[in-house]
Amino acid sequence: MKTKYNEFHCPLCTSKNLDLFLEDKTRIYLRCIFCKLVFVPRHYWLSPEDERATYDLHENDPLNQGYRQFLSRLSAPLLERLGLKQKGLDFGCGPGPALSVMMEQQGRQMDLYDPFYYNDPSVFDKKYDFICATEVVEHLHNPNKEFAALFKMLRQNGWLGIMTKLVIDENAFKKWHYIRDMTHICFYGRSTFEYLAQRFNAEIDFVANDVILFNKK
Ligand SMILES: [Zn+2]
């Protein structure tokens, strides 16, 4: 099984040691033996146009109470850990940034970055006290490069807050609504985040089932 997929490598840790995690009607999902990332090979990705069209449907209204409540599961534990007037980045903010509005109401200004809606590459040359990526990392095309960029933009002692649903096991994965979204191409387990913490010299705190905080040492 392992040798069959040796034309691929893990898009996060570059290992070629992969196995087939699941094959369904639409895609295959490979799992990296080393960092435990489950990923969809490029061949099965949507075109950039179709990917963008899917995001255009997710209009997130910053004034929507349910959506604010959803985001507060990241913003609340983050705010407990941030100093006053610290500056952040909402990475992959989407078409209607909501988190930055909520954080600004708490006195923390945030820059916006999104490859489709706020494509301002100058953010990559800046340093931030905190960075948020809510419902973003499952969409990353090149998580190896993109996580390296995120940790580079983070100041020492800075916080990186991630929201994504975690892979539990094969059985749960098969029935998971999360894999039906064709823009979701990377799926992380707890050990994938532990790998990232070690690689980028950060402490990690799983503050909820789908909320992970890294503290850069
Ligand atoms: Zn890997």
mmCIF file with all atom_site columns, C-alpha atoms and ligand atoms in Angstrom:
data_model
loop_
_atom_site.group_PDB
_atom_site.id
_atom_site.type_symbol
_atom_site.label_atom_id
_atom_site.label_alt_id
_atom_site.label_comp_id
_atom_site.label_asym_id
_atom_site.label_entity_id
_atom_site.label_seq_id
_atom_site.pdbx_PDB_ins_code
_atom_site.Cartn_x
_atom_site.Cartn_y
_atom_site.Cartn_z
_atom_site.occupancy
_atom_site.B_iso_or_equiv
_atom_site.pdbx_formal_charge
_atom_site.auth_seq_id
_atom_site.auth_comp_id
_atom_site.auth_asym_id
_atom_site.auth_atom_id
_atom_site.pdbx_PDB_model_num
ATOM   1   C  CA . MET A 1 1   ? 0.000   0.000  0.000   1.00 0.00 ? 1   MET A CA 1
ATOM   2   C  CA . LYS A 1 2   ? 2.737   2.455  0.950   1.00 0.00 ? 2   LYS A CA 1
ATOM   3   C  CA . THR A 1 3   ? 4.733   2.185  -2.262  1.00 0.00 ? 3   THR A CA 1
ATOM   4   C  CA . LYS A 1 4   ? 1.668   2.810  -4.434  1.00 0.00 ? 4   LYS A CA 1
ATOM   5   C  CA . TYR A 1 5   ? 1.591   6.456  -3.353  1.00 0.00 ? 5   TYR A CA 1
ATOM   6   C  CA . ASN A 1 6   ? 5.273   7.261  -3.568  1.00 0.00 ? 6   ASN A CA 1
ATOM   7   C  CA . GLU A 1 7   ? 4.689   9.798  -6.337  1.00 0.00 ? 7   GLU A CA 1
ATOM   8   C  CA . PHE A 1 8   ? 3.176   11.993 -3.567  1.00 0.00 ? 8   PHE A CA 1
ATOM   9   C  CA . HIS A 1 9   ? 4.679   13.618 -0.529  1.00 0.00 ? 9   HIS A CA 1
ATOM   10  C  CA . CYS A 1 10  ? 3.105   15.085 2.580   1.00 0.00 ? 10  CYS A CA 1
ATOM   11  C  CA . PRO A 1 11  ? 2.312   18.784 1.918   1.00 0.00 ? 11  PRO A CA 1
ATOM   12  C  CA . LEU A 1 12  ? 3.121   19.602 5.548   1.00 0.00 ? 12  LEU A CA 1
ATOM   13  C  CA . CYS A 1 13  ? 6.285   17.682 6.538   1.00 0.00 ? 13  CYS A CA 1
ATOM   14  C  CA . THR A 1 14  ? 7.311   16.446 3.014   1.00 0.00 ? 14  THR A CA 1
ATOM   15  C  CA . SER A 1 15  ? 7.541   12.801 4.121   1.00 0.00 ? 15  SER A CA 1
ATOM   16  C  CA . LYS A 1 16  ? 6.919   10.251 1.375   1.00 0.00 ? 16  LYS A CA 1
ATOM   17  C  CA . ASN A 1 17  ? 5.762   7.698  3.894   1.00 0.00 ? 17  ASN A CA 1
ATOM   18  C  CA . LEU A 1 18  ? 2.024   7.749  3.193   1.00 0.00 ? 18  LEU A CA 1
ATOM   19  C  CA . ASP A 1 19  ? -0.896  5.395  3.274   1.00 0.00 ? 19  ASP A CA 1
ATOM   20  C  CA . LEU A 1 20  ? -4.393  5.453  1.856   1.00 0.00 ? 20  LEU A CA 1
ATOM   21  C  CA . PHE A 1 21  ? -6.708  6.671  4.606   1.00 0.00 ? 21  PHE A CA 1
ATOM   22  C  CA . LEU A 1 22  ? -9.961  6.642  2.616   1.00 0.00 ? 22  LEU A CA 1
ATOM   23  C  CA . GLU A 1 23  ? -11.231 6.502  -0.934  1.00 0.00 ? 23  GLU A CA 1
ATOM   24  C  CA . ASP A 1 24  ? -14.803 7.710  -1.471  1.00 0.00 ? 24  ASP A CA 1
ATOM   25  C  CA . LYS A 1 25  ? -16.888 8.473  -4.564  1.00 0.00 ? 25  LYS A CA 1
ATOM   26  C  CA . THR A 1 26  ? -15.201 11.784 -5.230  1.00 0.00 ? 26  THR A CA 1
ATOM   27  C  CA . ARG A 1 27  ? -11.649 11.791 -3.849  1.00 0.00 ? 27  ARG A CA 1
ATOM   28  C  CA . ILE A 1 28  ? -8.848  9.900  -2.175  1.00 0.00 ? 28  ILE A CA 1
ATOM   29  C  CA . TYR A 1 29  ? -7.403  10.895 1.189   1.00 0.00 ? 29  TYR A CA 1
ATOM   30  C  CA . LEU A 1 30  ? -3.790  10.025 1.993   1.00 0.00 ? 30  LEU A CA 1
ATOM   31  C  CA . ARG A 1 31  ? -2.356  10.031 5.496   1.00 0.00 ? 31  ARG A CA 1
ATOM   32  C  CA . CYS A 1 32  ? 1.211   10.929 6.376   1.00 0.00 ? 32  CYS A CA 1
ATOM   33  C  CA . ILE A 1 33  ? 2.705   8.313  8.665   1.00 0.00 ? 33  ILE A CA 1
ATOM   34  C  CA . PHE A 1 34  ? 5.027   10.901 10.205  1.00 0.00 ? 34  PHE A CA 1
ATOM   35  C  CA . CYS A 1 35  ? 2.882   13.980 11.019  1.00 0.00 ? 35  CYS A CA 1
ATOM   36  C  CA . LYS A 1 36  ? -0.529  12.280 10.621  1.00 0.00 ? 36  LYS A CA 1
ATOM   37  C  CA . LEU A 1 37  ? -1.871  14.946 8.261   1.00 0.00 ? 37  LEU A CA 1
ATOM   38  C  CA . VAL A 1 38  ? -4.658  13.558 6.065   1.00 0.00 ? 38  VAL A CA 1
ATOM   39  C  CA . PHE A 1 39  ? -4.696  15.282 2.676   1.00 0.00 ? 39  PHE A CA 1
ATOM   40  C  CA . VAL A 1 40  ? -6.346  15.225 -0.726  1.00 0.00 ? 40  VAL A CA 1
ATOM   41  C  CA . PRO A 1 41  ? -3.838  15.065 -3.623  1.00 0.00 ? 41  PRO A CA 1
ATOM   42  C  CA . ARG A 1 42  ? -3.827  18.050 -5.986  1.00 0.00 ? 42  ARG A CA 1
ATOM   43  C  CA . HIS A 1 43  ? -5.405  16.067 -8.800  1.00 0.00 ? 43  HIS A CA 1
ATOM   44  C  CA . TYR A 1 44  ? -8.724  16.154 -6.894  1.00 0.00 ? 44  TYR A CA 1
ATOM   45  C  CA . TRP A 1 45  ? -8.752  19.857 -6.013  1.00 0.00 ? 45  TRP A CA 1
ATOM   46  C  CA . LEU A 1 46  ? -11.327 22.304 -7.361  1.00 0.00 ? 46  LEU A CA 1
ATOM   47  C  CA . SER A 1 47  ? -10.174 24.788 -9.984  1.00 0.00 ? 47  SER A CA 1
ATOM   48  C  CA . PRO A 1 48  ? -9.325  28.232 -8.503  1.00 0.00 ? 48  PRO A CA 1
ATOM   49  C  CA . GLU A 1 49  ? -12.556 29.590 -10.071 1.00 0.00 ? 49  GLU A CA 1
ATOM   50  C  CA . ASP A 1 50  ? -14.716 26.910 -8.472  1.00 0.00 ? 50  ASP A CA 1
ATOM   51  C  CA . GLU A 1 51  ? -12.883 27.298 -5.168  1.00 0.00 ? 51  GLU A CA 1
ATOM   52  C  CA . ARG A 1 52  ? -13.557 31.047 -5.185  1.00 0.00 ? 52  ARG A CA 1
ATOM   53  C  CA . ALA A 1 53  ? -17.226 30.500 -6.160  1.00 0.00 ? 53  ALA A CA 1
ATOM   54  C  CA . THR A 1 54  ? -17.653 28.241 -3.112  1.00 0.00 ? 54  THR A CA 1
ATOM   55  C  CA . TYR A 1 55  ? -16.165 30.874 -0.783  1.00 0.00 ? 55  TYR A CA 1
ATOM   56  C  CA . ASP A 1 56  ? -18.396 33.559 -2.283  1.00 0.00 ? 56  ASP A CA 1
ATOM   57  C  CA . LEU A 1 57  ? -21.374 31.614 -0.910  1.00 0.00 ? 57  LEU A CA 1
ATOM   58  C  CA . HIS A 1 58  ? -20.035 31.823 2.667   1.00 0.00 ? 58  HIS A CA 1
ATOM   59  C  CA . GLU A 1 59  ? -20.927 35.440 3.364   1.00 0.00 ? 59  GLU A CA 1
ATOM   60  C  CA . ASN A 1 60  ? -20.091 35.775 7.066   1.00 0.00 ? 60  ASN A CA 1
ATOM   61  C  CA . ASP A 1 61  ? -21.922 38.703 8.577   1.00 0.00 ? 61  ASP A CA 1
ATOM   62  C  CA . PRO A 1 62  ? -19.902 40.261 11.436  1.00 0.00 ? 62  PRO A CA 1
ATOM   63  C  CA . LEU A 1 63  ? -23.172 41.322 13.069  1.00 0.00 ? 63  LEU A CA 1
ATOM   64  C  CA . ASN A 1 64  ? -24.654 37.812 13.041  1.00 0.00 ? 64  ASN A CA 1
ATOM   65  C  CA . GLN A 1 65  ? -24.953 36.710 16.667  1.00 0.00 ? 65  GLN A CA 1
ATOM   66  C  CA . GLY A 1 66  ? -24.569 32.971 15.967  1.00 0.00 ? 66  GLY A CA 1
ATOM   67  C  CA . TYR A 1 67  ? -21.414 33.556 13.973  1.00 0.00 ? 67  TYR A CA 1
ATOM   68  C  CA . ARG A 1 68  ? -19.962 35.846 16.642  1.00 0.00 ? 68  ARG A CA 1
ATOM   69  C  CA . GLN A 1 69  ? -20.653 33.171 19.220  1.00 0.00 ? 69  GLN A CA 1
ATOM   70  C  CA . PHE A 1 70  ? -18.871 30.601 17.054  1.00 0.00 ? 70  PHE A CA 1
ATOM   71  C  CA . LEU A 1 71  ? -15.811 32.870 16.718  1.00 0.00 ? 71  LEU A CA 1
ATOM   72  C  CA . SER A 1 72  ? -15.817 33.741 20.409  1.00 0.00 ? 72  SER A CA 1
ATOM   73  C  CA . ARG A 1 73  ? -14.704 30.193 21.146  1.00 0.00 ? 73  ARG A CA 1
ATOM   74  C  CA . LEU A 1 74  ? -11.344 31.338 19.758  1.00 0.00 ? 74  LEU A CA 1
ATOM   75  C  CA . SER A 1 75  ? -11.418 35.050 20.628  1.00 0.00 ? 75  SER A CA 1
ATOM   76  C  CA . ALA A 1 76  ? -12.331 34.560 24.320  1.00 0.00 ? 76  ALA A CA 1
ATOM   77  C  CA . PRO A 1 77  ? -9.422  32.263 25.308  1.00 0.00 ? 77  PRO A CA 1
ATOM   78  C  CA . LEU A 1 78  ? -7.096  34.350 23.153  1.00 0.00 ? 78  LEU A CA 1
ATOM   79  C  CA . LEU A 1 79  ? -8.139  37.621 24.812  1.00 0.00 ? 79  LEU A CA 1
ATOM   80  C  CA . GLU A 1 80  ? -7.417  36.087 28.233  1.00 0.00 ? 80  GLU A CA 1
ATOM   81  C  CA . ARG A 1 81  ? -3.826  35.632 27.098  1.00 0.00 ? 81  ARG A CA 1
ATOM   82  C  CA . LEU A 1 82  ? -3.215  38.895 25.203  1.00 0.00 ? 82  LEU A CA 1
ATOM   83  C  CA . GLY A 1 83  ? -1.816  42.115 26.539  1.00 0.00 ? 83  GLY A CA 1
ATOM   84  C  CA . LEU A 1 84  ? -3.576  45.409 25.972  1.00 0.00 ? 84  LEU A CA 1
ATOM   85  C  CA . LYS A 1 85  ? -3.263  47.071 22.550  1.00 0.00 ? 85  LYS A CA 1
ATOM   86  C  CA . GLN A 1 86  ? -1.516  44.100 20.972  1.00 0.00 ? 86  GLN A CA 1
ATOM   87  C  CA . LYS A 1 87  ? -1.680  43.870 17.205  1.00 0.00 ? 87  LYS A CA 1
ATOM   88  C  CA . GLY A 1 88  ? -2.874  40.883 15.211  1.00 0.00 ? 88  GLY A CA 1
ATOM   89  C  CA . LEU A 1 89  ? -3.549  39.427 11.801  1.00 0.00 ? 89  LEU A CA 1
ATOM   90  C  CA . ASP A 1 90  ? -6.719  37.693 10.632  1.00 0.00 ? 90  ASP A CA 1
ATOM   91  C  CA . PHE A 1 91  ? -5.189  35.209 8.190   1.00 0.00 ? 91  PHE A CA 1
ATOM   92  C  CA . GLY A 1 92  ? -7.718  33.882 5.657   1.00 0.00 ? 92  GLY A CA 1
ATOM   93  C  CA . CYS A 1 93  ? -10.414 36.263 6.853   1.00 0.00 ? 93  CYS A CA 1
ATOM   94  C  CA . GLY A 1 94  ? -12.731 35.566 3.904   1.00 0.00 ? 94  GLY A CA 1
ATOM   95  C  CA . PRO A 1 95  ? -15.116 38.033 2.253   1.00 0.00 ? 95  PRO A CA 1
ATOM   96  C  CA . GLY A 1 96  ? -16.708 39.445 5.412   1.00 0.00 ? 96  GLY A CA 1
ATOM   97  C  CA . PRO A 1 97  ? -14.174 39.774 8.222   1.00 0.00 ? 97  PRO A CA 1
ATOM   98  C  CA . ALA A 1 98  ? -15.952 39.326 11.548  1.00 0.00 ? 98  ALA A CA 1
ATOM   99  C  CA . LEU A 1 99  ? -13.245 38.290 13.989  1.00 0.00 ? 99  LEU A CA 1
ATOM   100 C  CA . SER A 1 100 ? -11.242 41.488 13.434  1.00 0.00 ? 100 SER A CA 1
ATOM   101 C  CA . VAL A 1 101 ? -14.359 43.568 14.235  1.00 0.00 ? 101 VAL A CA 1
ATOM   102 C  CA . MET A 1 102 ? -14.848 41.626 17.480  1.00 0.00 ? 102 MET A CA 1
ATOM   103 C  CA . MET A 1 103 ? -11.183 41.955 18.459  1.00 0.00 ? 103 MET A CA 1
ATOM   104 C  CA . GLU A 1 104 ? -11.152 45.673 17.636  1.00 0.00 ? 104 GLU A CA 1
ATOM   105 C  CA . GLN A 1 105 ? -14.108 46.151 19.986  1.00 0.00 ? 105 GLN A CA 1
ATOM   106 C  CA . GLN A 1 106 ? -11.749 44.728 22.638  1.00 0.00 ? 106 GLN A CA 1
ATOM   107 C  CA . GLY A 1 107 ? -8.978  47.177 21.727  1.00 0.00 ? 107 GLY A CA 1
ATOM   108 C  CA . ARG A 1 108 ? -6.852  44.855 19.575  1.00 0.00 ? 108 ARG A CA 1
ATOM   109 C  CA . GLN A 1 109 ? -6.372  46.040 16.021  1.00 0.00 ? 109 GLN A CA 1
ATOM   110 C  CA . MET A 1 110 ? -6.004  43.405 13.300  1.00 0.00 ? 110 MET A CA 1
ATOM   111 C  CA . ASP A 1 111 ? -4.695  43.455 9.741   1.00 0.00 ? 111 ASP A CA 1
ATOM   112 C  CA . LEU A 1 112 ? -6.549  41.355 7.202   1.00 0.00 ? 112 LEU A CA 1
ATOM   113 C  CA . TYR A 1 113 ? -5.176  38.854 4.753   1.00 0.00 ? 113 TYR A CA 1
ATOM   114 C  CA . ASP A 1 114 ? -6.987  36.541 2.386   1.00 0.00 ? 114 ASP A CA 1
ATOM   115 C  CA . PRO A 1 115 ? -5.643  35.261 -0.952  1.00 0.00 ? 115 PRO A CA 1
ATOM   116 C  CA . PHE A 1 116 ? -9.048  35.807 -2.593  1.00 0.00 ? 116 PHE A CA 1
ATOM   117 C  CA . TYR A 1 117 ? -10.512 38.864 -0.848  1.00 0.00 ? 117 TYR A CA 1
ATOM   118 C  CA . TYR A 1 118 ? -7.717  40.836 0.865   1.00 0.00 ? 118 TYR A CA 1
ATOM   119 C  CA . ASN A 1 119 ? -4.639  39.873 -1.090  1.00 0.00 ? 119 ASN A CA 1
ATOM   120 C  CA . ASP A 1 120 ? -2.136  42.201 0.558   1.00 0.00 ? 120 ASP A CA 1
ATOM   121 C  CA . PRO A 1 121 ? 1.249   40.414 0.542   1.00 0.00 ? 121 PRO A CA 1
ATOM   122 C  CA . SER A 1 122 ? 2.824   43.230 2.639   1.00 0.00 ? 122 SER A CA 1
ATOM   123 C  CA . VAL A 1 123 ? 1.509   41.436 5.769   1.00 0.00 ? 123 VAL A CA 1
ATOM   124 C  CA . PHE A 1 124 ? 4.177   38.759 5.237   1.00 0.00 ? 124 PHE A CA 1
ATOM   125 C  CA . ASP A 1 125 ? 6.898   41.335 6.008   1.00 0.00 ? 125 ASP A CA 1
ATOM   126 C  CA . LYS A 1 126 ? 5.298   42.393 9.296   1.00 0.00 ? 126 LYS A CA 1
ATOM   127 C  CA . LYS A 1 127 ? 5.429   40.981 12.823  1.00 0.00 ? 127 LYS A CA 1
ATOM   128 C  CA . TYR A 1 128 ? 2.348   40.339 14.932  1.00 0.00 ? 128 TYR A CA 1
ATOM   129 C  CA . ASP A 1 129 ? 1.565   39.689 18.593  1.00 0.00 ? 129 ASP A CA 1
ATOM   130 C  CA . PHE A 1 130 ? -1.180  37.306 17.548  1.00 0.00 ? 130 PHE A CA 1
ATOM   131 C  CA . ILE A 1 131 ? -2.503  35.661 14.401  1.00 0.00 ? 131 ILE A CA 1
ATOM   132 C  CA . CYS A 1 132 ? -5.870  33.968 13.951  1.00 0.00 ? 132 CYS A CA 1
ATOM   133 C  CA . ALA A 1 133 ? -6.769  31.428 11.294  1.00 0.00 ? 133 ALA A CA 1
ATOM   134 C  CA . THR A 1 134 ? -10.396 30.386 11.752  1.00 0.00 ? 134 THR A CA 1
ATOM   135 C  CA . GLU A 1 135 ? -11.664 27.669 9.406   1.00 0.00 ? 135 GLU A CA 1
ATOM   136 C  CA . VAL A 1 136 ? -8.623  28.261 7.193   1.00 0.00 ? 136 VAL A CA 1
ATOM   137 C  CA . VAL A 1 137 ? -5.989  25.555 7.616   1.00 0.00 ? 137 VAL A CA 1
ATOM   138 C  CA . GLU A 1 138 ? -8.215  22.853 6.082   1.00 0.00 ? 138 GLU A CA 1
ATOM   139 C  CA . HIS A 1 139 ? -8.107  24.871 2.823   1.00 0.00 ? 139 HIS A CA 1
ATOM   140 C  CA . LEU A 1 140 ? -4.328  25.368 2.595   1.00 0.00 ? 140 LEU A CA 1
ATOM   141 C  CA . HIS A 1 141 ? -2.671  24.297 -0.666  1.00 0.00 ? 141 HIS A CA 1
ATOM   142 C  CA . ASN A 1 142 ? 0.845   24.284 0.770   1.00 0.00 ? 142 ASN A CA 1
ATOM   143 C  CA . PRO A 1 143 ? 0.632   23.983 4.576   1.00 0.00 ? 143 PRO A CA 1
ATOM   144 C  CA . ASN A 1 144 ? 4.402   23.432 4.791   1.00 0.00 ? 144 ASN A CA 1
ATOM   145 C  CA . LYS A 1 145 ? 5.090   26.899 3.373   1.00 0.00 ? 145 LYS A CA 1
ATOM   146 C  CA . GLU A 1 146 ? 2.031   28.559 4.905   1.00 0.00 ? 146 GLU A CA 1
ATOM   147 C  CA . PHE A 1 147 ? 2.661   27.428 8.504   1.00 0.00 ? 147 PHE A CA 1
ATOM   148 C  CA . ALA A 1 148 ? 6.301   28.503 8.160   1.00 0.00 ? 148 ALA A CA 1
ATOM   149 C  CA . ALA A 1 149 ? 5.076   31.959 7.059   1.00 0.00 ? 149 ALA A CA 1
ATOM   150 C  CA . LEU A 1 150 ? 2.614   32.168 9.965   1.00 0.00 ? 150 LEU A CA 1
ATOM   151 C  CA . PHE A 1 151 ? 5.231   31.368 12.590  1.00 0.00 ? 151 PHE A CA 1
ATOM   152 C  CA . LYS A 1 152 ? 7.702   33.770 10.943  1.00 0.00 ? 152 LYS A CA 1
ATOM   153 C  CA . MET A 1 153 ? 5.185   36.624 11.213  1.00 0.00 ? 153 MET A CA 1
ATOM   154 C  CA . LEU A 1 154 ? 4.649   35.867 14.891  1.00 0.00 ? 154 LEU A CA 1
ATOM   155 C  CA . ARG A 1 155 ? 6.683   37.748 17.521  1.00 0.00 ? 155 ARG A CA 1
ATOM   156 C  CA . GLN A 1 156 ? 8.402   35.814 20.253  1.00 0.00 ? 156 GLN A CA 1
ATOM   157 C  CA . ASN A 1 157 ? 5.786   34.940 22.919  1.00 0.00 ? 157 ASN A CA 1
ATOM   158 C  CA . GLY A 1 158 ? 3.096   35.623 20.305  1.00 0.00 ? 158 GLY A CA 1
ATOM   159 C  CA . TRP A 1 159 ? -0.061  33.560 19.892  1.00 0.00 ? 159 TRP A CA 1
ATOM   160 C  CA . LEU A 1 160 ? -1.327  31.657 16.876  1.00 0.00 ? 160 LEU A CA 1
ATOM   161 C  CA . GLY A 1 161 ? -4.975  30.650 17.221  1.00 0.00 ? 161 GLY A CA 1
ATOM   162 C  CA . ILE A 1 162 ? -6.405  28.005 14.917  1.00 0.00 ? 162 ILE A CA 1
ATOM   163 C  CA . MET A 1 163 ? -9.962  26.780 14.484  1.00 0.00 ? 163 MET A CA 1
ATOM   164 C  CA . THR A 1 164 ? -10.408 23.580 12.494  1.00 0.00 ? 164 THR A CA 1
ATOM   165 C  CA . LYS A 1 165 ? -12.155 20.283 13.162  1.00 0.00 ? 165 LYS A CA 1
ATOM   166 C  CA . LEU A 1 166 ? -9.797  17.469 14.149  1.00 0.00 ? 166 LEU A CA 1
ATOM   167 C  CA . VAL A 1 167 ? -9.485  14.006 12.650  1.00 0.00 ? 167 VAL A CA 1
ATOM   168 C  CA . ILE A 1 168 ? -10.478 11.375 15.216  1.00 0.00 ? 168 ILE A CA 1
ATOM   169 C  CA . ASP A 1 169 ? -10.163 8.011  13.433  1.00 0.00 ? 169 ASP A CA 1
ATOM   170 C  CA . GLU A 1 170 ? -11.009 6.220  10.177  1.00 0.00 ? 170 GLU A CA 1
ATOM   171 C  CA . ASN A 1 171 ? -14.565 5.366  11.164  1.00 0.00 ? 171 ASN A CA 1
ATOM   172 C  CA . ALA A 1 172 ? -15.503 8.873  12.169  1.00 0.00 ? 172 ALA A CA 1
ATOM   173 C  CA . PHE A 1 173 ? -13.692 10.283 9.123   1.00 0.00 ? 173 PHE A CA 1
ATOM   174 C  CA . LYS A 1 174 ? -15.768 8.231  6.671   1.00 0.00 ? 174 LYS A CA 1
ATOM   175 C  CA . LYS A 1 175 ? -19.030 9.685  7.963   1.00 0.00 ? 175 LYS A CA 1
ATOM   176 C  CA . TRP A 1 176 ? -17.715 13.193 8.534   1.00 0.00 ? 176 TRP A CA 1
ATOM   177 C  CA . HIS A 1 177 ? -19.615 16.131 7.008   1.00 0.00 ? 177 HIS A CA 1
ATOM   178 C  CA . TYR A 1 178 ? -16.314 18.063 6.972   1.00 0.00 ? 178 TYR A CA 1
ATOM   179 C  CA . ILE A 1 179 ? -14.915 15.995 4.087   1.00 0.00 ? 179 ILE A CA 1
ATOM   180 C  CA . ARG A 1 180 ? -17.971 16.698 1.885   1.00 0.00 ? 180 ARG A CA 1
ATOM   181 C  CA . ASP A 1 181 ? -16.784 20.276 1.358   1.00 0.00 ? 181 ASP A CA 1
ATOM   182 C  CA . MET A 1 182 ? -14.589 20.038 -1.751  1.00 0.00 ? 182 MET A CA 1
ATOM   183 C  CA . THR A 1 183 ? -12.539 23.054 -0.637  1.00 0.00 ? 183 THR A CA 1
ATOM   184 C  CA . HIS A 1 184 ? -11.362 21.076 2.422   1.00 0.00 ? 184 HIS A CA 1
ATOM   185 C  CA . ILE A 1 185 ? -8.110  19.378 1.394   1.00 0.00 ? 185 ILE A CA 1
ATOM   186 C  CA . CYS A 1 186 ? -6.082  19.089 4.641   1.00 0.00 ? 186 CYS A CA 1
ATOM   187 C  CA . PHE A 1 187 ? -7.276  17.431 7.836   1.00 0.00 ? 187 PHE A CA 1
ATOM   188 C  CA . TYR A 1 188 ? -5.273  17.609 11.048  1.00 0.00 ? 188 TYR A CA 1
ATOM   189 C  CA . GLY A 1 189 ? -5.128  15.305 14.013  1.00 0.00 ? 189 GLY A CA 1
ATOM   190 C  CA . ARG A 1 190 ? -4.005  16.204 17.497  1.00 0.00 ? 190 ARG A CA 1
ATOM   191 C  CA . SER A 1 191 ? -0.592  14.731 16.719  1.00 0.00 ? 191 SER A CA 1
ATOM   192 C  CA . THR A 1 192 ? -0.320  16.907 13.583  1.00 0.00 ? 192 THR A CA 1
ATOM   193 C  CA . PHE A 1 193 ? -0.547  19.979 15.802  1.00 0.00 ? 193 PHE A CA 1
ATOM   194 C  CA . GLU A 1 194 ? 1.945   18.462 18.233  1.00 0.00 ? 194 GLU A CA 1
ATOM   195 C  CA . TYR A 1 195 ? 4.309   17.997 15.277  1.00 0.00 ? 195 TYR A CA 1
ATOM   196 C  CA . LEU A 1 196 ? 3.863   21.705 14.372  1.00 0.00 ? 196 LEU A CA 1
ATOM   197 C  CA . ALA A 1 197 ? 4.506   22.809 17.958  1.00 0.00 ? 197 ALA A CA 1
ATOM   198 C  CA . GLN A 1 198 ? 7.764   20.890 18.033  1.00 0.00 ? 198 GLN A CA 1
ATOM   199 C  CA . ARG A 1 199 ? 8.867   22.048 14.589  1.00 0.00 ? 199 ARG A CA 1
ATOM   200 C  CA . PHE A 1 200 ? 8.245   25.745 15.296  1.00 0.00 ? 200 PHE A CA 1
ATOM   201 C  CA . ASN A 1 201 ? 9.283   25.694 18.952  1.00 0.00 ? 201 ASN A CA 1
ATOM   202 C  CA . ALA A 1 202 ? 5.904   26.599 20.390  1.00 0.00 ? 202 ALA A CA 1
ATOM   203 C  CA . GLU A 1 203 ? 3.805   25.480 23.304  1.00 0.00 ? 203 GLU A CA 1
ATOM   204 C  CA . ILE A 1 204 ? 0.413   24.143 22.415  1.00 0.00 ? 204 ILE A CA 1
ATOM   205 C  CA . ASP A 1 205 ? -2.912  24.344 24.194  1.00 0.00 ? 205 ASP A CA 1
ATOM   206 C  CA . PHE A 1 206 ? -5.994  22.487 22.946  1.00 0.00 ? 206 PHE A CA 1
ATOM   207 C  CA . VAL A 1 207 ? -8.546  24.842 24.484  1.00 0.00 ? 207 VAL A CA 1
ATOM   208 C  CA . ALA A 1 208 ? -11.573 23.144 22.854  1.00 0.00 ? 208 ALA A CA 1
ATOM   209 C  CA . ASN A 1 209 ? -12.226 20.281 20.432  1.00 0.00 ? 209 ASN A CA 1
ATOM   210 C  CA . ASP A 1 210 ? -11.552 22.513 17.441  1.00 0.00 ? 210 ASP A CA 1
ATOM   211 C  CA . VAL A 1 211 ? -9.630  25.420 18.967  1.00 0.00 ? 211 VAL A CA 1
ATOM   212 C  CA . ILE A 1 212 ? -5.848  25.234 19.218  1.00 0.00 ? 212 ILE A CA 1
ATOM   213 C  CA . LEU A 1 213 ? -3.517  27.920 20.585  1.00 0.00 ? 213 LEU A CA 1
ATOM   214 C  CA . PHE A 1 214 ? 0.219   27.981 19.916  1.00 0.00 ? 214 PHE A CA 1
ATOM   215 C  CA . ASN A 1 215 ? 2.511   30.157 21.983  1.00 0.00 ? 215 ASN A CA 1
ATOM   216 C  CA . LYS A 1 216 ? 5.802   30.833 20.205  1.00 0.00 ? 216 LYS A CA 1
ATOM   217 C  CA . LYS A 1 217 ? 8.772   30.476 22.563  1.00 0.00 ? 217 LYS A CA 1
HETATM 218 ZN ZN . ZN  B 2 .   ? 3.546   14.737 7.105   1.00 0.00 ? 1   ZN  B ZN 1
#
